[in-house]
Coordinates of C-alpha atoms in Angstrom, one line a residue:
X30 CA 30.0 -17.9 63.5
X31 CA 33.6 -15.7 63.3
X32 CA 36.0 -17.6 61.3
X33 CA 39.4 -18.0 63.0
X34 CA 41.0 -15.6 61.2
X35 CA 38.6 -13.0 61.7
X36 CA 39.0 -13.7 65.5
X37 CA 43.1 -14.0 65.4
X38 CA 42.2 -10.5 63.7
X39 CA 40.3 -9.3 66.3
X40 CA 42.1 -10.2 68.9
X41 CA 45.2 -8.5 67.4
X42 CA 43.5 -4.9 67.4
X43 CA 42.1 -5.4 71.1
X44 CA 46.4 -5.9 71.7
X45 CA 47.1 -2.9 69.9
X46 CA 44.2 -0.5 71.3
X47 CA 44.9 -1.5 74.6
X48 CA 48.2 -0.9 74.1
X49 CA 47.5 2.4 72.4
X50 CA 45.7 3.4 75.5
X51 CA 48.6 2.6 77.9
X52 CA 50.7 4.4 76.2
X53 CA 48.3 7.6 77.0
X54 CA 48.5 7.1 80.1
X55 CA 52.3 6.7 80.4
X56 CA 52.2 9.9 78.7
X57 CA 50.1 11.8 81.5
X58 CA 50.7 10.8 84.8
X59 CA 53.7 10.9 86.7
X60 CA 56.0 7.9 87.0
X61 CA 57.8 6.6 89.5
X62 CA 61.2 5.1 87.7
X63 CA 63.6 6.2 85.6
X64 CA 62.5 3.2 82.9
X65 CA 59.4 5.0 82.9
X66 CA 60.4 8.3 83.0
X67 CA 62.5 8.2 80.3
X68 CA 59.5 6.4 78.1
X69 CA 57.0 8.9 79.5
X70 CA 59.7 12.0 77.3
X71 CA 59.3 9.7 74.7
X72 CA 55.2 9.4 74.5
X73 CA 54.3 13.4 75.6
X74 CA 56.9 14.5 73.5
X75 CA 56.9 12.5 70.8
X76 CA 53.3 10.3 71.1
X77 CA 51.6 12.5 68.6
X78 CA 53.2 9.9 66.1
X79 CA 51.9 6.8 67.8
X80 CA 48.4 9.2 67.7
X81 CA 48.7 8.8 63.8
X82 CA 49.6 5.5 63.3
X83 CA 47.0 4.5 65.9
X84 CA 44.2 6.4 64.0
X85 CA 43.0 3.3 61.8
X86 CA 42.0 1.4 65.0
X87 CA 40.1 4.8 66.2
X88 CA 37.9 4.9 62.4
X89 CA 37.1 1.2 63.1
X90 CA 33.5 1.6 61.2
X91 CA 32.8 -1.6 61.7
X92 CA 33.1 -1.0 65.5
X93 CA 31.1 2.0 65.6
X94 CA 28.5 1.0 63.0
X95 CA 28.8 -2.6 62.4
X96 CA 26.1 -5.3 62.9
X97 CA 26.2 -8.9 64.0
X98 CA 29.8 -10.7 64.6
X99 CA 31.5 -7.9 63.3
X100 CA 30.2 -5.7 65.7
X101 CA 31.6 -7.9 68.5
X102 CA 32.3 -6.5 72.0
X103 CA 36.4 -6.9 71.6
X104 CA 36.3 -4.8 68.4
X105 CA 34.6 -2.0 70.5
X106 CA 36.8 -2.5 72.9
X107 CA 39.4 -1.8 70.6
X108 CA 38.1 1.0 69.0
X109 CA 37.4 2.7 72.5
X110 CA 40.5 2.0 74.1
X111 CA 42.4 3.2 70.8
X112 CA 40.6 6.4 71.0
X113 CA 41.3 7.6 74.7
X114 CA 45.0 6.9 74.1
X115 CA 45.1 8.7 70.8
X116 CA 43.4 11.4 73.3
X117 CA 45.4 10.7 76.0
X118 CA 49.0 11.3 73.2
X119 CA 47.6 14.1 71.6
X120 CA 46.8 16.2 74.7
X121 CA 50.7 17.4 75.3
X122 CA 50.1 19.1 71.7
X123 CA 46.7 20.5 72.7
X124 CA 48.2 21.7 76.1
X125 CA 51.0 23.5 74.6
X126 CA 48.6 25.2 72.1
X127 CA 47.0 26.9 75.6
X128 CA 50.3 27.7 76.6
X129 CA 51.6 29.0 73.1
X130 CA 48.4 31.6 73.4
X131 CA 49.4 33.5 76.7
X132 CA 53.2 32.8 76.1
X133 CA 53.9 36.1 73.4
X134 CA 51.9 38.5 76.0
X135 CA 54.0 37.3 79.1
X136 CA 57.2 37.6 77.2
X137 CA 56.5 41.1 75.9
X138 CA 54.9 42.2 79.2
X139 CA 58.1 40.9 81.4
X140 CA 60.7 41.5 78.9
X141 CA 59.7 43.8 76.2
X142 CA 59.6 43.6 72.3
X143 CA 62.1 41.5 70.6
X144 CA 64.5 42.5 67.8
X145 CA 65.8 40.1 65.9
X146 CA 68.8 40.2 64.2
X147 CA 68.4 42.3 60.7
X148 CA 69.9 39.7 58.5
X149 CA 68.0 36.4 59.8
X150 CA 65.4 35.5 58.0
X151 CA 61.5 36.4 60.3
X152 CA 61.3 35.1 63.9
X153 CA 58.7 31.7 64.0
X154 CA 55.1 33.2 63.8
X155 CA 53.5 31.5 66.5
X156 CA 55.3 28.8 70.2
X157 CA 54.2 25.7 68.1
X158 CA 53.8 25.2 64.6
X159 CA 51.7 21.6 63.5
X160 CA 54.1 21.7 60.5
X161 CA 57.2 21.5 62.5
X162 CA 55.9 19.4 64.6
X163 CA 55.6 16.6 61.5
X164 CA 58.8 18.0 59.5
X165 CA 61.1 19.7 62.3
X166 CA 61.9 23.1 62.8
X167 CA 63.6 25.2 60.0
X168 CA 67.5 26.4 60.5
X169 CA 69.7 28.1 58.5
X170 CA 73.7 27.6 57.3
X171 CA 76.0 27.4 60.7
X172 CA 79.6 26.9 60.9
X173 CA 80.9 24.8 64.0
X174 CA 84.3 24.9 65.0
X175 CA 85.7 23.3 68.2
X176 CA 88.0 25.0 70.5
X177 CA 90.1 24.1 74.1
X178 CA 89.5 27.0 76.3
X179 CA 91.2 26.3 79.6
X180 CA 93.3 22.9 80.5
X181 CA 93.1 21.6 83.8
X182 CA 94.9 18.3 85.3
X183 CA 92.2 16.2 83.7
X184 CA 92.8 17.0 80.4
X185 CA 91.7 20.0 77.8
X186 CA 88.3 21.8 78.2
X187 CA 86.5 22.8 75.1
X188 CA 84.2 24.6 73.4
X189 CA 82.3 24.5 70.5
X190 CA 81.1 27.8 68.7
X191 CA 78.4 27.9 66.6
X192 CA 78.5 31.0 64.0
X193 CA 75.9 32.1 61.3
X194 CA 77.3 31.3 58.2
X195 CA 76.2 34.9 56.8
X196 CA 76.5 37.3 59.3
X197 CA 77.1 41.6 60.4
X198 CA 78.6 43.2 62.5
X199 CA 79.8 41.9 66.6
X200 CA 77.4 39.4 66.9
X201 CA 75.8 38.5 70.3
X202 CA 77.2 35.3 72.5
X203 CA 75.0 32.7 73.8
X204 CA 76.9 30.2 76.4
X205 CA 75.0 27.0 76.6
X206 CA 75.6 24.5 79.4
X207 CA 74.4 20.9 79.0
X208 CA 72.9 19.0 82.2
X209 CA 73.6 15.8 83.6
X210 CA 73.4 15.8 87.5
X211 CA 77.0 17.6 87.7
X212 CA 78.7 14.2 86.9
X213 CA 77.1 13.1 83.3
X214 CA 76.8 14.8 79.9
X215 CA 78.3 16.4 77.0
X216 CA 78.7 19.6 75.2
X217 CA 76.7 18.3 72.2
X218 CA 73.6 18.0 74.0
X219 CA 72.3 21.0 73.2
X220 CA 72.9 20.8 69.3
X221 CA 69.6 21.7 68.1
X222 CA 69.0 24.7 69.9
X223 CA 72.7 25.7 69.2
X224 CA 72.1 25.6 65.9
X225 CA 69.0 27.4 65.9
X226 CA 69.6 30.5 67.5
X227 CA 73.3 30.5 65.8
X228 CA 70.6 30.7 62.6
X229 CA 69.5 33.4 64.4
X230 CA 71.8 35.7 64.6
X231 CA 74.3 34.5 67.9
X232 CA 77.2 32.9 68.6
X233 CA 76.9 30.5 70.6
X234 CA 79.1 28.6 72.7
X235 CA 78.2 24.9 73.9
X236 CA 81.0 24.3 76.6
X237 CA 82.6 21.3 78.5
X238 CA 83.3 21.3 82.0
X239 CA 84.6 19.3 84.9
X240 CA 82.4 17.0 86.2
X241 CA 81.8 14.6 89.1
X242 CA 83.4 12.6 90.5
X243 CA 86.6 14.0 90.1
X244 CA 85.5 18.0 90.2
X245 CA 82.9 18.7 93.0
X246 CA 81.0 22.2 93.4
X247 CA 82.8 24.8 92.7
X248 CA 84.9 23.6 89.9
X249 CA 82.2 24.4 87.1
X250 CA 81.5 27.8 88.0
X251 CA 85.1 28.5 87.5
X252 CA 85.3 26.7 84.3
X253 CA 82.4 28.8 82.8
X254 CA 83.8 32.0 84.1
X255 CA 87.4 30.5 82.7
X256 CA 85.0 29.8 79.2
X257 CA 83.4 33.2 79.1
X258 CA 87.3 34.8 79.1
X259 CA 88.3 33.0 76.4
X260 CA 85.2 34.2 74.2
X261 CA 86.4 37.4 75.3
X262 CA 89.4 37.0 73.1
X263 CA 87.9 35.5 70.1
X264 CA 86.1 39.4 69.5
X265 CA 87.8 40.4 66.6
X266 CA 88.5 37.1 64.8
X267 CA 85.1 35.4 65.7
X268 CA 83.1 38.9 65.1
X269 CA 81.7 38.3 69.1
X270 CA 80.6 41.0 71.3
X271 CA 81.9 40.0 74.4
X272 CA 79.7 42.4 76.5
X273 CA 76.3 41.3 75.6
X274 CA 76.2 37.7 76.7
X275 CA 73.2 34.9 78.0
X276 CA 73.9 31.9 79.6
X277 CA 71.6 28.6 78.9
X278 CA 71.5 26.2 81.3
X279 CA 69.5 22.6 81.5
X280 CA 68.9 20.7 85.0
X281 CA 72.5 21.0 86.8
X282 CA 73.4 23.3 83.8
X283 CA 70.6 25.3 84.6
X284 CA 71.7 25.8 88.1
X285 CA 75.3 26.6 86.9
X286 CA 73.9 29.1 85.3
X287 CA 72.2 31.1 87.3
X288 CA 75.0 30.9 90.0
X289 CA 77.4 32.0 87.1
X290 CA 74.9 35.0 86.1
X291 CA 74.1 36.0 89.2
X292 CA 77.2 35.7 91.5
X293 CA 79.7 37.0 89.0
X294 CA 78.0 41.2 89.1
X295 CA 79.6 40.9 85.3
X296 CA 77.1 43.5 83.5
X297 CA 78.5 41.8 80.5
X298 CA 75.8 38.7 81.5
X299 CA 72.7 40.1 81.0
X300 CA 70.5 37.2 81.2
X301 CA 70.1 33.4 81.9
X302 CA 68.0 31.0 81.1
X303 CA 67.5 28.3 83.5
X304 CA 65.5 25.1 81.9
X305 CA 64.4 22.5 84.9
X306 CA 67.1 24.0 87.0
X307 CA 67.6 22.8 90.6
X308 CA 68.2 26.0 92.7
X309 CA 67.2 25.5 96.1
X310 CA 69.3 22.7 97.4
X311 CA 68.6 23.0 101.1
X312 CA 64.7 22.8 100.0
X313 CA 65.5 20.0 97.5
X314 CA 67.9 18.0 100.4
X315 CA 65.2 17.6 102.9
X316 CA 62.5 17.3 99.6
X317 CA 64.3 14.4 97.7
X318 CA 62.8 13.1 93.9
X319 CA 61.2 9.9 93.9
X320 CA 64.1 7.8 94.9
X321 CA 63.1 5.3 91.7
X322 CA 63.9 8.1 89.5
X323 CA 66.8 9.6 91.4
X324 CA 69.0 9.7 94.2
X325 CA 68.3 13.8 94.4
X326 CA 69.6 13.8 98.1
X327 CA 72.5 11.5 97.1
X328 CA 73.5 13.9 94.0
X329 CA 73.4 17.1 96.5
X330 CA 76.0 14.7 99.0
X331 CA 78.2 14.3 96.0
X332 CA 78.4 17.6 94.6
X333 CA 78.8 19.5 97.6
X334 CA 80.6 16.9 100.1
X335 CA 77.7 16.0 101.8
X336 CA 74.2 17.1 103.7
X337 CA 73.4 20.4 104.5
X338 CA 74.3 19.6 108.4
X339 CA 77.7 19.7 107.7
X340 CA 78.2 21.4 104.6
X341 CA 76.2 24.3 105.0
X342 CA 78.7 26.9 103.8
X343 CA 78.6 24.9 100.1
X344 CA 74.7 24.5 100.3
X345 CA 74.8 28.4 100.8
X346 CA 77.2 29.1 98.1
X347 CA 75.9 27.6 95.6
X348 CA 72.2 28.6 95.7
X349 CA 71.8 31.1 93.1
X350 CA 68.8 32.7 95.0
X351 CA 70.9 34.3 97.6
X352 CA 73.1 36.1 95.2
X353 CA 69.9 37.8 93.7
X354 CA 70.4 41.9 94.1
X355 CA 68.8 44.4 92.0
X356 CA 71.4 44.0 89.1
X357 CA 70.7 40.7 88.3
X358 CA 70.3 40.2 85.3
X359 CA 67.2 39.0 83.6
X360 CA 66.0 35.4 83.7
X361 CA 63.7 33.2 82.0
X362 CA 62.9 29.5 83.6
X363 CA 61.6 27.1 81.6
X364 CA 59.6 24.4 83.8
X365 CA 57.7 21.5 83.3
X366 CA 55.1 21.1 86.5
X367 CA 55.3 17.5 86.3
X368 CA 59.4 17.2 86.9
X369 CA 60.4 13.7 88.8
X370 CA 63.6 15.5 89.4
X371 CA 63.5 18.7 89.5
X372 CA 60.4 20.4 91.4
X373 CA 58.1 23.4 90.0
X374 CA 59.7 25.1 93.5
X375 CA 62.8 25.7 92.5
X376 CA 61.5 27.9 89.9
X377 CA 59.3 29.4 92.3
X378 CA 62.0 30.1 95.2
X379 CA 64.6 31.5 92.7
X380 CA 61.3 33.8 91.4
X381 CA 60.3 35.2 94.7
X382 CA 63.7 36.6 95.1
X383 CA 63.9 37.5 91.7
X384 CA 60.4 40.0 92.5
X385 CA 61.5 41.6 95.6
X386 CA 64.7 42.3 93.7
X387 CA 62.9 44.0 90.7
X388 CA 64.6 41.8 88.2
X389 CA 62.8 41.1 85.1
X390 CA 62.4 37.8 84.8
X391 CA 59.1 35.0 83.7
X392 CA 58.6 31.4 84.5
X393 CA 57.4 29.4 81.3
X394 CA 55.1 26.6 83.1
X395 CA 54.4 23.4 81.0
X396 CA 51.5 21.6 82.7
X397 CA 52.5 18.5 80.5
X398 CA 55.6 18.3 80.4
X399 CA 58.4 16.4 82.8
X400 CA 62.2 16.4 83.1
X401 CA 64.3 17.0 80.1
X402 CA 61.1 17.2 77.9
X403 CA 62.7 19.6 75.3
X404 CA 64.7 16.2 74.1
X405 CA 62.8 16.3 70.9
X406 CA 63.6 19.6 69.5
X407 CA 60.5 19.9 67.4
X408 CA 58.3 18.6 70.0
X409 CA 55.3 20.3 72.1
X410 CA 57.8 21.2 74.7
X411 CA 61.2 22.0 72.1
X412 CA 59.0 24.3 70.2
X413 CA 57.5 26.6 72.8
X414 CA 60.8 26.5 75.2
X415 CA 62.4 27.6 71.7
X416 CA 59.6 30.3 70.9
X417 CA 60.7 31.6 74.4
X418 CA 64.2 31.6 74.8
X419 CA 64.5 33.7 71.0
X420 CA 62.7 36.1 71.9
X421 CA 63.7 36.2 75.5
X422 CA 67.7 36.5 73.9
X423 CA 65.9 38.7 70.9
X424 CA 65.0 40.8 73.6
X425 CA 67.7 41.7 76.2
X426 CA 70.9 41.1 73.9
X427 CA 69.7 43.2 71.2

């Protein structure tokens, strides 16, 4: 007969296995609230962890090979449940492994060889690395230094620039633009990658820019084209090249982005990168998110002054797609296919214009991955996005 301890013991792993296993699912299915959402970046980002610590109830041999009461049903329960959600967590890692194989060939075919800058140290050899995935990814010596670039009747809007510590020559400029639905977020947000491809060889600038409620559409356009000629003047003390410049977006930054690129005809922008980017508003009006996750419909009302019915004329002007011409400049999207905000079809609308225009451009598709999954910088998602954008930048700044 089990001793009570031996059950209490029992009983604790069947908790924990089962609770390992939920976890895995979290991780792969879609959810339908913003509590879940947000722990669903968390496990397919950053469940391979959970996967590790989980693996003692997985090698349960006394589950798998044990006799008599220590064999009982709960413990194989355990065991079994403990190893589909170890599954279950690792999958994101195995999936971006599938992705990471056909991801060098699309970037060369679409955008050609890269050419990294001659004093970095060599590119990262392959989209994800195990390594980094357990100790991060590597960057080298950066300098940040903050600067106000325009002030407005709300106060001062800044910048901050990221510069290679060790550097040659006019070095090429990288404006990043955090997310946030137009009305949330910070500059800051994009600190890892900042100072990654500052490592890298750019100087990058992570700005600030009016937000909702107080600044509705088109406020930040004009506060990135405002951004991009003050880094025009920073040329000869900065050592910036002011005509080769990329613009990075994420969700609404994304989408500020590609209006910025493509709108503005500046031959100076010659690409964007648009991560999760919501681009076809009349499509995404009538085509809301879950409303659990996010008033999507409700966002577009407050950015643009309300539905398409009677705000067309915004809806129109800030779709990037329809400013799309044959000297746009090259784009790179960066899409999760199971987005609670943002659907794959943004991506996809901004893309067919994008081909009948000629413009070089490639959509990075992450069958795992959801909204704002490149949160953990050295996750599956933060390393391939990474591996892409470098040599996407490596590529048409050079």
């Amino acid at each position: 007969m089990a001793r009570p301890l031996d059950r209490l013991v029992v009983a604790i792993r069947l908790l924990m296995g089962l609770g390992v296993a939920g976890a895995g699912i979290i991780a792969v299915l879609p959810q339908a609230t913003a509590t879940l959402w947000m722990t669903n970046i968390v496990l397919s980002e950053g469940g391979y962890w959970l996967a590790l610590l989980a693996s003692p109830l997985v090698f349960d041999l006394q589950a798998w090979r044990g006799r008599g009461e220590r064999r009982s049903p709960a413990r194989v329960v355990a065991a079994s449940a403990a190893l589909a959600g170890v599954a279950l967590l690792l999958s994101p890692v195995a999936r971006a492994y599938v992705v990471g194989r056909s991801l060098p060939y699309l970037l060369q075919s679409r955008f050609g060889e890269p050419a990294p800058a001659s004093f970095a140290a060599p590119p990262r050899p392959a989209p994800i690395s195990l390594t980094a995935l357990l100790t991060g990814v590597r960057t080298g010596e950066v300098v940040v230094d903050e600067h106000v670039y325009a002030v407005r009747e709300g106060g001062d809007l800044r910048l901050d620039l990221y510069r290679p510590a060790y550097a040659e020559g006019a070095l090429p400029v990288v404006v990043t633009i955090h997310g946030g639905g137009w009305s949330t977020g910070d500059k800051r947000d994009f600190a890892a990658l900042n100072d990654y491809l500052a490592s890298r060889g750019y100087v990058v600038a992570a700005i600030a820019y009016r937000l909702l409620p107080a600044a509705r559409f088109p406020a930040a356009q004009e506060d990135v084209a405002e951004a991009i000629r003050y880094l025009g003047g920073l040329a000869e003390t900065h050592n910036l090249d002011p005509q080769r410049i990329a613009l990075v977006g994420r969700s609404a930054g994304g989408q500020i982005a590609l209006l910025a690129g493509y709108a503005a005809r500046n031959p100076a922008i010659r690409g964007v990168v648009a991560f999760y980017a919501p681009a076809a508003f009349r499509w995404g009006y009538a085509n809301p998110a879950k409303p659990g996750v996010i008033d999507s419909s409700g966002v577009l009302d407050d950015y643009l002054g309300g539905p398409p019915e009677t705000h067309g004329a915004q809806y129109d002007a800030a779709e990037p797609a329809r400013f799309v011409s044959p000297s746009t400049p090259a784009t790179l999207f960066i899409q999760g296919l199971r987005d609670e905000h943002v659907s794959p079809f943004h991506a996809e609308f901004v893309s067919a214009r994008l081909l009948e225009a000629g413009v070089p451009h490639a959509i990075v598709r992450l069958p795992w991955a959801t909204h704002a999954c490149d949160f953990f910088f050295r996750g599956p998602c933060g390393q391939v996005s990474t591996f892409a954008v470098e040599w996407f930048l490596d590529a048409v700044l050079r």
